[in-house]
Amino acid sequence: MEFLTWLFASGDFTPHGYCYRWVQGLVWLHVVSDTLIFLAYMTIPFTLGYVVLRRKDLPFNWMFLCFGIFIVSCGLTHAMEVWNLWHAAYWLAGTLKAVTATASVGTAILLIQLVPQTLSLPSVSALHDANEALASQAKEVRASEARFRGILESAPDAMVIADAQGRIVLVNAETERLFGYRRDELVGQPVEILMPEQFREKHPQHRREYTAQPRRRSMDGLRGLRKDGTAVPLEIMLSPLESAEGILITATIRDITERKKSEELVKTVGELKRSNEELQQFAYFASHDLQEPLRMVSSYTQLLAKRYKGRLDADADEFIGYAVDGCNRMQRLIRDLLSFSRAGASGKAFQDISTENALNEGLKNLRTVIEESGAIVSHDLLPAITTDGTQLAQIFQNLVGNAIKYRSAAVPHVNVSATKNGGKEWIFSVRDNGMGIDPQYFERIFVLFQRLHGQKEFQGTGIGLAICKKIVEGLGGRIWVESQLGKGSTFYFALPERG
Ligand code: ADP
């Protein structure tokens, strides 16, 4: 207390005003100037303090504190100047100056030490450049992220990215489509949500093994579970992905429903082909091997008929007649069956042939029928094509033969012609003026053994058109009929142009 009283006391000293001889102008010049300096010095630390508080990231902010102390003490020395105009607290003024000196010297030393660090600070333009580089890097990162998303979204396969704990991190649009979930229903869920119940329990163990030794791996014959509870056959490719958050596992998932179906189809077609071949062989051998014993039965029944007709009773004659008839029918049937099993299997290479010649070849075997019926068989200009001539002759023989067989009361007129269909195929037609066919039977008549008439009306086996169909399809074509009951029929068959 005593010290403070002494410090603030003027003692015997004369105030500064005396030095200025109390010249009003001079005194006030000092008062005003020192006061303004004091006030200015007092505001500067506040401004600095405000800046330091707001910009906590400023480097060397303790320097601002030193400057603050230094400036405040400078300000106080000026305040003392004003005070000492009238009072003479020179000890106090001196003490303040000592404090100011200490603060200024300290600040000056610190400032010198700070020079290398300050010089190493990046300049504003360097910071600006670095900022620009960062901005362009960020743009690049955004662009590549957009590209990655684009690729992910447009991928034809479902893609599910999961973390090492098996939580779904990312899915694409195809995943939503395939499994029927929205992506927000999947992200964050365990991948097991997409698996049928029976695989879920073991899967975490498999996942751990995979993450312990991650590598590309493809798996087939798996099943997925859709949101609606239905299963879907899948092929899955796993690949590890290193990321900042640790290892991620990318599963590329392909729906193989269609592939499975076509595999099944190929299998069924193969089986059908095999059983078809077996049947064909069976039909061939059966009809072939039956021919011989049948010939024997037939010739002996004919012999019986010839030798004993009228020598036994009437019943015996009738029975022998049935037996002969039955034998003949069976022979026809077996002969036709044999040609059916042979049809389309000639194995001959295609040749350039005249279809007119093929027609004439077919008509040769119909000579008797044509003569007996008085049929008129005509044809238009027929082309030369590349095909199997023997088989084509057989088609003509069957179709023209039928056209005469199933005639109406009128004299049979049969016309054969051919037109080109758009440059891809030749369409042949065999038109007659016969009895015609009810449209409901258009398909049926091409099936083996299907007949529209009894034996009493017209003899036949129901094999002729089936043979035509088999041959035409074997040649890569198709066959069909157009007809009106009572007005005649036109049988068409199209053969591909092979030239
Ligand atoms: P089939 O002549 O031995 O009975 P097809 O397979 O040649 O055997 O003919 C099947 C059936 O189609 C015949 O029974 C007949 O009813 C009918 N059909 C075939 N061609 C003609 C035709 N040109 N006009 C009328 N009906 C026909």
Short mmCIF file of C-alpha atoms and ligand atoms in Angstrom, two decimals:
data_model
loop_
_atom_site.label_atom_id
_atom_site.label_comp_id
_atom_site.label_asym_id
_atom_site.label_seq_id
_atom_site.Cartn_x
_atom_site.Cartn_y
_atom_site.Cartn_z
CA MET A 1 0.00 0.00 0.00
CA GLU A 2 2.77 2.24 0.94
CA PHE A 3 4.52 1.28 -2.27
CA LEU A 4 1.47 2.20 -4.35
CA THR A 5 1.08 5.56 -2.63
CA TRP A 6 4.74 6.23 -3.28
CA LEU A 7 4.36 5.08 -6.89
CA PHE A 8 1.48 7.41 -7.61
CA ALA A 9 2.95 10.30 -5.63
CA SER A 10 4.47 13.30 -7.38
CA GLY A 11 7.08 13.87 -4.75
CA ASP A 12 9.04 17.07 -5.25
CA PHE A 13 8.96 16.78 -9.00
CA THR A 14 7.60 19.47 -11.23
CA PRO A 15 4.83 18.41 -13.67
CA HIS A 16 5.66 18.57 -17.36
CA GLY A 17 3.36 21.59 -17.84
CA TYR A 18 6.03 23.69 -16.26
CA CYS A 19 8.48 22.59 -18.89
CA TYR A 20 5.98 23.88 -21.46
CA ARG A 21 5.59 27.00 -19.34
CA TRP A 22 1.92 26.38 -19.37
CA VAL A 23 1.75 27.71 -22.90
CA GLN A 24 -1.86 26.77 -23.62
CA GLY A 25 -1.34 25.81 -27.28
CA LEU A 26 1.66 23.60 -26.49
CA VAL A 27 0.01 21.95 -23.50
CA TRP A 28 -3.14 21.11 -25.50
CA LEU A 29 -1.14 19.94 -28.49
CA HIS A 30 0.48 17.34 -26.22
CA VAL A 31 -2.80 16.52 -24.45
CA VAL A 32 -4.77 15.96 -27.64
CA SER A 33 -1.98 14.07 -29.44
CA ASP A 34 -1.14 11.77 -26.53
CA THR A 35 -4.83 11.12 -25.82
CA LEU A 36 -5.48 10.19 -29.47
CA ILE A 37 -2.41 7.92 -29.51
CA PHE A 38 -3.55 6.32 -26.24
CA LEU A 39 -7.07 5.73 -27.58
CA ALA A 40 -5.81 4.35 -30.87
CA TYR A 41 -3.38 2.03 -29.07
CA MET A 42 -6.17 0.82 -26.83
CA THR A 43 -8.43 -0.16 -29.76
CA ILE A 44 -5.75 -2.09 -31.67
CA PRO A 45 -5.49 -5.03 -29.15
CA PHE A 46 -9.28 -5.47 -29.25
CA THR A 47 -9.23 -5.70 -33.02
CA LEU A 48 -6.35 -8.20 -32.86
CA GLY A 49 -8.12 -10.18 -30.12
CA TYR A 50 -11.29 -10.31 -32.21
CA VAL A 51 -9.36 -11.62 -35.23
CA VAL A 52 -7.57 -14.26 -33.10
CA LEU A 53 -10.86 -15.40 -31.59
CA ARG A 54 -12.58 -15.69 -34.96
CA ARG A 55 -9.67 -17.29 -36.82
CA LYS A 56 -8.53 -20.02 -34.49
CA ASP A 57 -6.56 -21.56 -37.35
CA LEU A 58 -4.20 -18.54 -37.73
CA PRO A 59 -0.59 -19.60 -37.40
CA PHE A 60 1.50 -17.95 -34.61
CA ASN A 61 -1.57 -16.44 -32.91
CA TRP A 62 0.43 -16.10 -29.66
CA MET A 63 2.33 -13.34 -31.54
CA PHE A 64 -0.87 -11.34 -31.59
CA LEU A 65 -1.00 -11.62 -27.79
CA CYS A 66 2.56 -10.27 -27.53
CA PHE A 67 1.67 -7.42 -29.87
CA GLY A 68 -1.43 -6.75 -27.75
CA ILE A 69 0.59 -6.43 -24.51
CA PHE A 70 3.20 -4.32 -26.27
CA ILE A 71 0.64 -1.94 -27.75
CA VAL A 72 -1.41 -1.62 -24.54
CA SER A 73 1.71 -0.70 -22.58
CA CYS A 74 2.74 1.78 -25.30
CA GLY A 75 -0.74 3.31 -25.03
CA LEU A 76 -0.42 3.60 -21.25
CA THR A 77 2.89 5.47 -21.56
CA HIS A 78 1.06 8.07 -23.67
CA ALA A 79 -1.72 8.28 -21.08
CA MET A 80 1.00 8.91 -18.48
CA GLU A 81 2.32 11.75 -20.65
CA VAL A 82 -1.05 13.51 -20.35
CA TRP A 83 -1.28 12.77 -16.62
CA ASN A 84 2.18 14.08 -15.95
CA LEU A 85 1.44 17.45 -17.54
CA TRP A 86 -0.29 18.37 -14.33
CA HIS A 87 1.00 15.68 -11.96
CA ALA A 88 4.49 14.42 -11.69
CA ALA A 89 4.11 10.61 -11.21
CA TYR A 90 7.43 10.02 -12.89
CA TRP A 91 8.13 6.80 -10.99
CA LEU A 92 4.88 5.40 -12.27
CA ALA A 93 5.62 6.68 -15.80
CA GLY A 94 9.07 5.16 -15.59
CA THR A 95 7.66 1.82 -14.38
CA LEU A 96 5.19 1.80 -17.24
CA LYS A 97 7.99 2.56 -19.69
CA ALA A 98 9.99 -0.34 -18.21
CA VAL A 99 7.03 -2.67 -18.72
CA THR A 100 6.63 -1.32 -22.29
CA ALA A 101 10.34 -1.76 -22.91
CA THR A 102 10.21 -5.36 -21.70
CA ALA A 103 7.15 -6.12 -23.86
CA SER A 104 8.69 -4.42 -26.94
CA VAL A 105 12.06 -6.08 -26.57
CA GLY A 106 10.41 -9.48 -25.97
CA THR A 107 8.12 -9.02 -28.96
CA ALA A 108 11.02 -7.87 -31.13
CA ILE A 109 13.10 -10.93 -30.20
CA LEU A 110 10.20 -13.30 -30.75
CA LEU A 111 9.46 -11.62 -34.07
CA ILE A 112 13.04 -12.14 -35.25
CA GLN A 113 12.87 -15.79 -34.25
CA LEU A 114 9.65 -16.12 -36.17
CA VAL A 115 11.13 -14.85 -39.44
CA PRO A 116 12.19 -18.27 -40.89
CA GLN A 117 8.86 -19.85 -40.01
CA THR A 118 6.96 -16.88 -41.45
CA LEU A 119 9.01 -17.04 -44.62
CA SER A 120 8.23 -20.75 -44.98
CA LEU A 121 4.50 -20.06 -44.84
CA PRO A 122 2.93 -20.55 -48.30
CA SER A 123 2.17 -17.34 -50.08
CA VAL A 124 -1.42 -16.36 -50.82
CA SER A 125 -0.93 -17.13 -54.51
CA ALA A 126 0.60 -20.53 -53.66
CA LEU A 127 -2.39 -21.22 -51.43
CA HIS A 128 -4.67 -20.09 -54.21
CA ASP A 129 -2.94 -22.44 -56.67
CA ALA A 130 -3.12 -25.32 -54.19
CA ASN A 131 -6.78 -24.54 -53.71
CA GLU A 132 -7.39 -24.59 -57.45
CA ALA A 133 -5.56 -27.92 -57.76
CA LEU A 134 -7.66 -29.34 -54.94
CA ALA A 135 -10.85 -28.08 -56.57
CA SER A 136 -9.95 -29.68 -59.89
CA GLN A 137 -9.01 -32.90 -58.08
CA ALA A 138 -12.37 -32.88 -56.34
CA LYS A 139 -14.05 -32.33 -59.72
CA GLU A 140 -12.10 -35.27 -61.16
CA VAL A 141 -13.08 -37.44 -58.19
CA ARG A 142 -16.74 -36.46 -58.65
CA ALA A 143 -16.54 -37.20 -62.39
CA SER A 144 -14.92 -40.58 -61.86
CA GLU A 145 -17.48 -41.37 -59.18
CA ALA A 146 -20.22 -40.46 -61.68
CA ARG A 147 -18.55 -42.70 -64.27
CA PHE A 148 -18.33 -45.54 -61.75
CA ARG A 149 -22.03 -45.09 -60.89
CA GLY A 150 -22.88 -44.96 -64.59
CA ILE A 151 -21.05 -48.21 -65.27
CA LEU A 152 -22.60 -49.82 -62.20
CA GLU A 153 -26.11 -48.74 -63.14
CA SER A 154 -25.86 -49.68 -66.80
CA ALA A 155 -24.30 -53.09 -66.06
CA PRO A 156 -26.43 -55.87 -67.54
CA ASP A 157 -25.84 -57.95 -64.41
CA ALA A 158 -26.98 -57.31 -60.88
CA MET A 159 -24.10 -56.00 -58.77
CA VAL A 160 -24.08 -56.17 -54.99
CA ILE A 161 -21.17 -54.73 -53.01
CA ALA A 162 -20.90 -55.87 -49.40
CA ASP A 163 -18.42 -55.20 -46.60
CA ALA A 164 -16.39 -57.85 -44.77
CA GLN A 165 -19.22 -58.25 -42.26
CA GLY A 166 -21.58 -59.16 -45.08
CA ARG A 167 -23.62 -55.93 -44.96
CA ILE A 168 -24.79 -54.63 -48.29
CA VAL A 169 -23.10 -51.32 -49.11
CA LEU A 170 -24.17 -50.67 -52.68
CA VAL A 171 -26.50 -52.22 -55.27
CA ASN A 172 -27.36 -51.27 -58.85
CA ALA A 173 -30.64 -50.92 -60.74
CA GLU A 174 -30.43 -54.47 -62.13
CA THR A 175 -30.32 -55.81 -58.54
CA GLU A 176 -33.57 -53.99 -57.78
CA ARG A 177 -35.12 -55.45 -60.93
CA LEU A 178 -33.86 -58.98 -60.35
CA PHE A 179 -34.70 -59.31 -56.67
CA GLY A 180 -37.71 -56.96 -56.52
CA TYR A 181 -36.33 -54.90 -53.61
CA ARG A 182 -35.83 -51.11 -53.62
CA ARG A 183 -32.21 -50.23 -52.95
CA ASP A 184 -33.00 -48.57 -49.61
CA GLU A 185 -34.49 -51.91 -48.51
CA LEU A 186 -31.19 -53.65 -49.28
CA VAL A 187 -28.42 -51.22 -48.25
CA GLY A 188 -27.32 -52.01 -44.69
CA GLN A 189 -28.97 -55.46 -44.73
CA PRO A 190 -26.98 -58.73 -44.52
CA VAL A 191 -26.41 -60.30 -47.96
CA GLU A 192 -28.18 -63.42 -46.69
CA ILE A 193 -31.46 -61.57 -47.34
CA LEU A 194 -30.98 -62.50 -51.02
CA MET A 195 -30.52 -66.22 -50.34
CA PRO A 196 -32.98 -69.04 -49.81
CA GLU A 197 -33.45 -70.02 -46.18
CA GLN A 198 -31.43 -73.26 -46.37
CA PHE A 199 -28.19 -71.48 -47.41
CA ARG A 200 -28.34 -68.65 -44.86
CA GLU A 201 -26.98 -70.45 -41.82
CA LYS A 202 -23.75 -71.61 -43.47
CA HIS A 203 -23.10 -68.47 -45.45
CA PRO A 204 -21.36 -66.33 -42.76
CA GLN A 205 -18.77 -69.10 -42.42
CA HIS A 206 -18.20 -69.14 -46.20
CA ARG A 207 -17.95 -65.36 -46.18
CA ARG A 208 -15.30 -65.41 -43.44
CA GLU A 209 -13.27 -67.97 -45.38
CA TYR A 210 -13.55 -65.85 -48.49
CA THR A 211 -12.48 -62.61 -46.79
CA ALA A 212 -9.52 -64.44 -45.23
CA GLN A 213 -8.32 -65.37 -48.74
CA PRO A 214 -10.12 -63.11 -51.17
CA ARG A 215 -9.76 -63.86 -54.89
CA ARG A 216 -11.86 -63.82 -58.05
CA ARG A 217 -14.19 -66.74 -58.00
CA SER A 218 -17.18 -67.75 -60.07
CA MET A 219 -19.98 -69.97 -58.84
CA ASP A 220 -22.67 -71.65 -60.88
CA GLY A 221 -25.83 -73.52 -59.98
CA LEU A 222 -26.78 -71.16 -57.14
CA ARG A 223 -30.22 -69.90 -56.22
CA GLY A 224 -31.33 -66.46 -55.15
CA LEU A 225 -34.46 -65.44 -53.26
CA ARG A 226 -36.63 -62.62 -54.54
CA LYS A 227 -38.66 -60.33 -52.32
CA ASP A 228 -41.84 -62.13 -53.42
CA GLY A 229 -40.37 -65.42 -52.13
CA THR A 230 -39.67 -66.97 -55.54
CA ALA A 231 -36.29 -68.53 -56.26
CA VAL A 232 -34.15 -67.64 -59.25
CA PRO A 233 -31.21 -69.65 -60.66
CA LEU A 234 -28.01 -67.61 -60.58
CA GLU A 235 -24.42 -67.50 -61.66
CA ILE A 236 -22.28 -65.38 -59.31
CA MET A 237 -18.80 -63.94 -59.77
CA LEU A 238 -17.09 -62.72 -56.58
CA SER A 239 -14.20 -60.29 -56.61
CA PRO A 240 -12.50 -58.47 -53.74
CA LEU A 241 -12.21 -54.69 -53.75
CA GLU A 242 -9.69 -52.86 -51.55
CA SER A 243 -11.17 -49.63 -50.19
CA ALA A 244 -10.48 -47.03 -47.54
CA GLU A 245 -13.05 -48.75 -45.29
CA GLY A 246 -11.35 -52.14 -45.67
CA ILE A 247 -12.07 -55.01 -47.99
CA LEU A 248 -15.33 -54.95 -49.94
CA ILE A 249 -16.73 -57.88 -51.87
CA THR A 250 -18.32 -57.32 -55.25
CA ALA A 251 -20.81 -59.94 -56.37
CA THR A 252 -21.75 -59.85 -60.06
CA ILE A 253 -25.01 -61.77 -60.27
CA ARG A 254 -26.50 -63.12 -63.48
CA ASP A 255 -30.00 -64.51 -63.85
CA ILE A 256 -29.56 -67.78 -65.75
CA THR A 257 -33.23 -68.73 -65.98
CA GLU A 258 -33.17 -68.45 -69.77
CA ARG A 259 -29.89 -70.36 -70.06
CA LYS A 260 -31.24 -73.13 -67.83
CA LYS A 261 -34.38 -73.27 -69.96
CA SER A 262 -32.44 -73.51 -73.19
CA GLU A 263 -30.13 -76.15 -71.66
CA GLU A 264 -33.24 -78.12 -70.72
CA LEU A 265 -34.57 -77.59 -74.22
CA VAL A 266 -31.34 -78.77 -75.83
CA LYS A 267 -31.43 -81.82 -73.56
CA THR A 268 -35.06 -82.56 -74.42
CA VAL A 269 -34.39 -82.06 -78.13
CA GLY A 270 -31.44 -84.45 -77.88
CA GLU A 271 -33.56 -87.04 -76.10
CA LEU A 272 -36.37 -86.60 -78.62
CA LYS A 273 -33.95 -86.94 -81.48
CA ARG A 274 -32.54 -90.12 -80.00
CA SER A 275 -35.94 -91.66 -79.33
CA ASN A 276 -37.07 -90.56 -82.80
CA GLU A 277 -34.10 -92.27 -84.37
CA GLU A 278 -34.81 -95.39 -82.34
CA LEU A 279 -38.44 -95.36 -83.41
CA GLN A 280 -37.44 -94.86 -87.01
CA GLN A 281 -35.07 -97.79 -86.81
CA PHE A 282 -37.70 -99.85 -85.13
CA ALA A 283 -40.27 -98.99 -87.85
CA TYR A 284 -37.74 -99.79 -90.52
CA PHE A 285 -36.67 -103.14 -89.12
CA ALA A 286 -40.20 -104.14 -88.12
CA SER A 287 -41.62 -103.39 -91.57
CA HIS A 288 -38.62 -104.83 -93.33
CA ASP A 289 -38.57 -108.06 -91.32
CA LEU A 290 -42.34 -108.43 -91.51
CA GLN A 291 -42.29 -108.35 -95.29
CA GLU A 292 -40.87 -111.84 -95.71
CA PRO A 293 -43.30 -113.85 -93.50
CA LEU A 294 -46.14 -111.74 -94.85
CA ARG A 295 -45.19 -112.54 -98.41
CA MET A 296 -45.33 -116.20 -97.41
CA VAL A 297 -48.80 -115.89 -95.80
CA SER A 298 -50.00 -113.84 -98.75
CA SER A 299 -48.81 -116.25 -101.43
CA TYR A 300 -50.25 -119.27 -99.60
CA THR A 301 -53.62 -117.65 -99.00
CA GLN A 302 -53.68 -116.67 -102.67
CA LEU A 303 -52.80 -120.26 -103.54
CA LEU A 304 -55.61 -121.46 -101.29
CA ALA A 305 -58.03 -119.09 -102.96
CA LYS A 306 -56.99 -120.22 -106.41
CA ARG A 307 -56.97 -123.94 -105.72
CA TYR A 308 -59.92 -124.38 -103.45
CA LYS A 309 -62.35 -121.70 -104.66
CA GLY A 310 -65.72 -123.49 -105.15
CA ARG A 311 -64.37 -126.79 -103.78
CA LEU A 312 -65.10 -126.02 -100.16
CA ASP A 313 -68.34 -124.46 -98.91
CA ALA A 314 -69.41 -120.81 -99.41
CA ASP A 315 -68.21 -119.79 -95.93
CA ALA A 316 -64.73 -121.11 -96.66
CA ASP A 317 -64.61 -119.07 -99.89
CA GLU A 318 -65.65 -115.97 -97.96
CA PHE A 319 -63.09 -116.51 -95.20
CA ILE A 320 -60.30 -117.12 -97.69
CA GLY A 321 -61.37 -113.92 -99.45
CA TYR A 322 -61.03 -111.93 -96.17
CA ALA A 323 -57.62 -113.47 -95.55
CA VAL A 324 -56.38 -112.50 -99.02
CA ASP A 325 -57.79 -109.03 -98.60
CA GLY A 326 -56.21 -108.63 -95.18
CA CYS A 327 -52.88 -109.80 -96.52
CA ASN A 328 -52.98 -107.28 -99.34
CA ARG A 329 -53.78 -104.46 -96.97
CA MET A 330 -51.08 -105.49 -94.62
CA GLN A 331 -48.59 -105.61 -97.47
CA ARG A 332 -49.57 -102.10 -98.58
CA LEU A 333 -49.30 -100.88 -95.01
CA ILE A 334 -45.90 -102.41 -94.53
CA ARG A 335 -44.66 -101.12 -97.87
CA ASP A 336 -45.84 -97.58 -97.04
CA LEU A 337 -44.45 -97.76 -93.53
CA LEU A 338 -41.12 -98.79 -94.94
CA SER A 339 -41.13 -95.86 -97.35
CA PHE A 340 -42.11 -93.57 -94.48
CA SER A 341 -39.20 -94.72 -92.36
CA ARG A 342 -36.89 -94.28 -95.36
CA ALA A 343 -38.32 -90.93 -96.38
CA GLY A 344 -36.08 -87.92 -95.82
CA ALA A 345 -33.13 -90.15 -95.01
CA SER A 346 -31.63 -90.59 -98.45
CA GLY A 347 -28.46 -88.83 -97.35
CA LYS A 348 -27.93 -87.78 -100.97
CA ALA A 349 -26.23 -84.48 -101.62
CA PHE A 350 -28.40 -81.79 -103.19
CA GLN A 351 -28.05 -81.39 -106.93
CA ASP A 352 -29.18 -78.93 -109.56
CA ILE A 353 -32.21 -80.71 -111.01
CA SER A 354 -35.10 -79.93 -113.30
CA THR A 355 -38.32 -80.09 -111.27
CA GLU A 356 -40.15 -80.94 -114.51
CA ASN A 357 -38.07 -84.11 -114.77
CA ALA A 358 -38.85 -84.93 -111.14
CA LEU A 359 -42.58 -84.54 -111.88
CA ASN A 360 -42.34 -86.82 -114.93
CA GLU A 361 -40.44 -89.36 -112.85
CA GLY A 362 -43.27 -89.35 -110.31
CA LEU A 363 -45.93 -89.61 -113.01
CA LYS A 364 -44.24 -92.69 -114.50
CA ASN A 365 -45.41 -94.73 -111.49
CA LEU A 366 -48.93 -93.36 -111.90
CA ARG A 367 -49.28 -94.25 -115.58
CA THR A 368 -51.90 -96.99 -115.04
CA VAL A 369 -53.95 -94.84 -112.63
CA ILE A 370 -53.88 -91.90 -115.03
CA GLU A 371 -54.91 -94.07 -117.96
CA GLU A 372 -57.70 -95.81 -116.06
CA SER A 373 -59.17 -92.59 -114.70
CA GLY A 374 -58.66 -90.57 -117.87
CA ALA A 375 -57.08 -87.87 -115.72
CA ILE A 376 -55.51 -84.83 -117.36
CA VAL A 377 -52.28 -83.85 -115.67
CA SER A 378 -50.76 -80.55 -116.80
CA HIS A 379 -48.04 -78.31 -115.54
CA ASP A 380 -46.79 -74.74 -115.93
CA LEU A 381 -43.20 -73.76 -116.48
CA LEU A 382 -41.28 -75.56 -113.73
CA PRO A 383 -37.90 -74.28 -112.50
CA ALA A 384 -34.51 -75.90 -112.12
CA ILE A 385 -33.58 -75.96 -108.42
CA THR A 386 -30.99 -77.42 -106.11
CA THR A 387 -32.53 -80.27 -104.18
CA ASP A 388 -32.89 -84.05 -103.94
CA GLY A 389 -34.64 -85.06 -107.21
CA THR A 390 -35.67 -88.58 -106.09
CA GLN A 391 -37.46 -87.30 -103.02
CA LEU A 392 -39.13 -84.52 -105.00
CA ALA A 393 -40.43 -87.15 -107.48
CA GLN A 394 -41.91 -89.06 -104.54
CA ILE A 395 -43.76 -85.94 -103.33
CA PHE A 396 -45.20 -85.32 -106.80
CA GLN A 397 -46.23 -88.98 -107.09
CA ASN A 398 -48.08 -88.90 -103.73
CA LEU A 399 -49.81 -85.57 -104.35
CA VAL A 400 -50.84 -86.24 -107.96
CA GLY A 401 -51.85 -89.80 -106.98
CA ASN A 402 -54.12 -88.42 -104.22
CA ALA A 403 -55.52 -85.76 -106.57
CA ILE A 404 -56.68 -88.56 -108.88
CA LYS A 405 -57.72 -90.94 -106.09
CA TYR A 406 -59.91 -88.43 -104.29
CA ARG A 407 -61.60 -87.20 -107.44
CA SER A 408 -65.15 -85.98 -107.82
CA ALA A 409 -67.63 -87.16 -110.43
CA ALA A 410 -65.84 -85.02 -113.04
CA VAL A 411 -62.82 -86.14 -115.05
CA PRO A 412 -59.80 -85.39 -112.85
CA HIS A 413 -57.79 -82.30 -113.85
CA VAL A 414 -54.50 -81.85 -112.06
CA ASN A 415 -52.21 -78.89 -112.55
CA VAL A 416 -48.71 -78.49 -111.16
CA SER A 417 -47.07 -75.06 -111.00
CA ALA A 418 -44.34 -73.16 -109.18
CA THR A 419 -43.82 -69.53 -108.14
CA LYS A 420 -40.95 -67.79 -106.48
CA ASN A 421 -41.70 -66.26 -103.11
CA GLY A 422 -39.65 -63.13 -102.45
CA GLY A 423 -36.49 -64.73 -103.80
CA LYS A 424 -36.10 -66.98 -100.79
CA GLU A 425 -38.11 -70.05 -101.69
CA TRP A 426 -40.00 -71.81 -104.46
CA ILE A 427 -43.65 -72.59 -103.81
CA PHE A 428 -44.96 -75.58 -105.73
CA SER A 429 -48.67 -76.29 -106.00
CA VAL A 430 -50.66 -79.38 -107.05
CA ARG A 431 -54.23 -78.29 -107.81
CA ASP A 432 -57.11 -80.69 -108.47
CA ASN A 433 -60.83 -80.52 -109.16
CA GLY A 434 -61.54 -83.39 -106.76
CA MET A 435 -63.85 -83.80 -103.81
CA GLY A 436 -62.09 -81.24 -101.61
CA ILE A 437 -61.34 -81.38 -97.89
CA ASP A 438 -63.20 -79.89 -94.94
CA PRO A 439 -60.91 -77.14 -93.49
CA GLN A 440 -61.10 -78.70 -90.02
CA TYR A 441 -58.94 -81.58 -91.36
CA PHE A 442 -56.23 -79.42 -92.98
CA GLU A 443 -53.71 -80.26 -90.25
CA ARG A 444 -54.81 -83.77 -89.46
CA ILE A 445 -54.35 -85.27 -92.91
CA PHE A 446 -50.57 -84.79 -92.67
CA VAL A 447 -50.39 -86.95 -89.53
CA LEU A 448 -49.33 -90.60 -89.88
CA PHE A 449 -52.26 -93.03 -90.34
CA GLN A 450 -54.86 -90.23 -90.41
CA ARG A 451 -57.46 -90.82 -93.11
CA LEU A 452 -60.76 -89.20 -93.86
CA HIS A 453 -62.18 -92.23 -95.65
CA GLY A 454 -62.80 -95.87 -94.91
CA GLN A 455 -61.14 -98.70 -96.84
CA LYS A 456 -64.38 -99.46 -98.60
CA GLU A 457 -64.52 -96.00 -100.18
CA PHE A 458 -60.82 -95.55 -100.92
CA GLN A 459 -58.01 -97.92 -100.24
CA GLY A 460 -55.11 -96.36 -98.42
CA THR A 461 -52.92 -96.39 -95.36
CA GLY A 462 -52.92 -92.74 -94.29
CA ILE A 463 -49.16 -92.58 -94.79
CA GLY A 464 -48.77 -90.76 -98.13
CA LEU A 465 -49.11 -87.17 -96.87
CA ALA A 466 -47.06 -87.95 -93.75
CA ILE A 467 -44.27 -89.07 -96.11
CA CYS A 468 -44.61 -85.81 -98.12
CA LYS A 469 -44.42 -83.74 -94.92
CA LYS A 470 -41.39 -85.64 -93.69
CA ILE A 471 -39.56 -85.21 -97.01
CA VAL A 472 -40.44 -81.52 -97.41
CA GLU A 473 -39.35 -80.71 -93.86
CA GLY A 474 -36.19 -82.73 -94.38
CA LEU A 475 -35.46 -80.53 -97.39
CA GLY A 476 -35.92 -77.45 -95.21
CA GLY A 477 -39.42 -76.56 -96.44
CA ARG A 478 -43.07 -76.74 -95.35
CA ILE A 479 -46.30 -78.17 -96.73
CA TRP A 480 -49.96 -77.16 -96.43
CA VAL A 481 -53.30 -77.42 -98.16
CA GLU A 482 -56.07 -75.09 -99.25
CA SER A 483 -59.40 -76.60 -100.18
CA GLN A 484 -63.14 -76.29 -100.29
CA LEU A 485 -65.39 -79.32 -99.99
CA GLY A 486 -66.75 -80.27 -103.41
CA LYS A 487 -64.56 -77.74 -105.23
CA GLY A 488 -61.12 -79.35 -105.28
CA SER A 489 -57.91 -78.91 -103.32
CA THR A 490 -54.54 -77.33 -103.82
CA PHE A 491 -51.57 -78.81 -101.99
CA TYR A 492 -48.64 -76.42 -101.61
CA PHE A 493 -45.10 -77.07 -100.59
CA ALA A 494 -42.30 -74.53 -100.29
CA LEU A 495 -38.65 -75.44 -100.81
CA PRO A 496 -35.80 -73.10 -99.97
CA GLU A 497 -33.79 -71.59 -102.82
CA ARG A 498 -30.29 -72.96 -102.40
CA GLY A 499 -28.49 -71.71 -105.47
P1 ADP B 1 -54.20 -92.22 -97.93
O1 ADP B 1 -54.36 -91.61 -99.25
O2 ADP B 1 -53.44 -93.49 -97.91
O3 ADP B 1 -55.43 -92.26 -97.14
P2 ADP B 1 -52.75 -89.83 -97.37
O4 ADP B 1 -51.88 -89.50 -96.24
O5 ADP B 1 -52.19 -89.71 -98.73
O6 ADP B 1 -53.27 -91.25 -97.07
O7 ADP B 1 -54.02 -88.90 -97.27
C1 ADP B 1 -54.65 -88.71 -96.04
C2 ADP B 1 -56.09 -88.31 -96.25
O8 ADP B 1 -56.14 -86.99 -96.83
C3 ADP B 1 -56.79 -89.16 -97.26
O9 ADP B 1 -57.36 -90.30 -96.57
C4 ADP B 1 -57.83 -88.24 -97.81
O10 ADP B 1 -58.99 -88.28 -97.04
C5 ADP B 1 -57.25 -86.89 -97.71
N1 ADP B 1 -56.73 -86.40 -99.01
C6 ADP B 1 -55.47 -86.47 -99.45
N2 ADP B 1 -55.33 -85.90 -100.64
C7 ADP B 1 -56.55 -85.43 -101.00
C8 ADP B 1 -57.09 -84.73 -102.14
N3 ADP B 1 -56.31 -84.38 -103.18
N4 ADP B 1 -58.41 -84.43 -102.15
C9 ADP B 1 -59.18 -84.78 -101.12
N5 ADP B 1 -58.74 -85.42 -100.01
C10 ADP B 1 -57.45 -85.75 -99.94
#
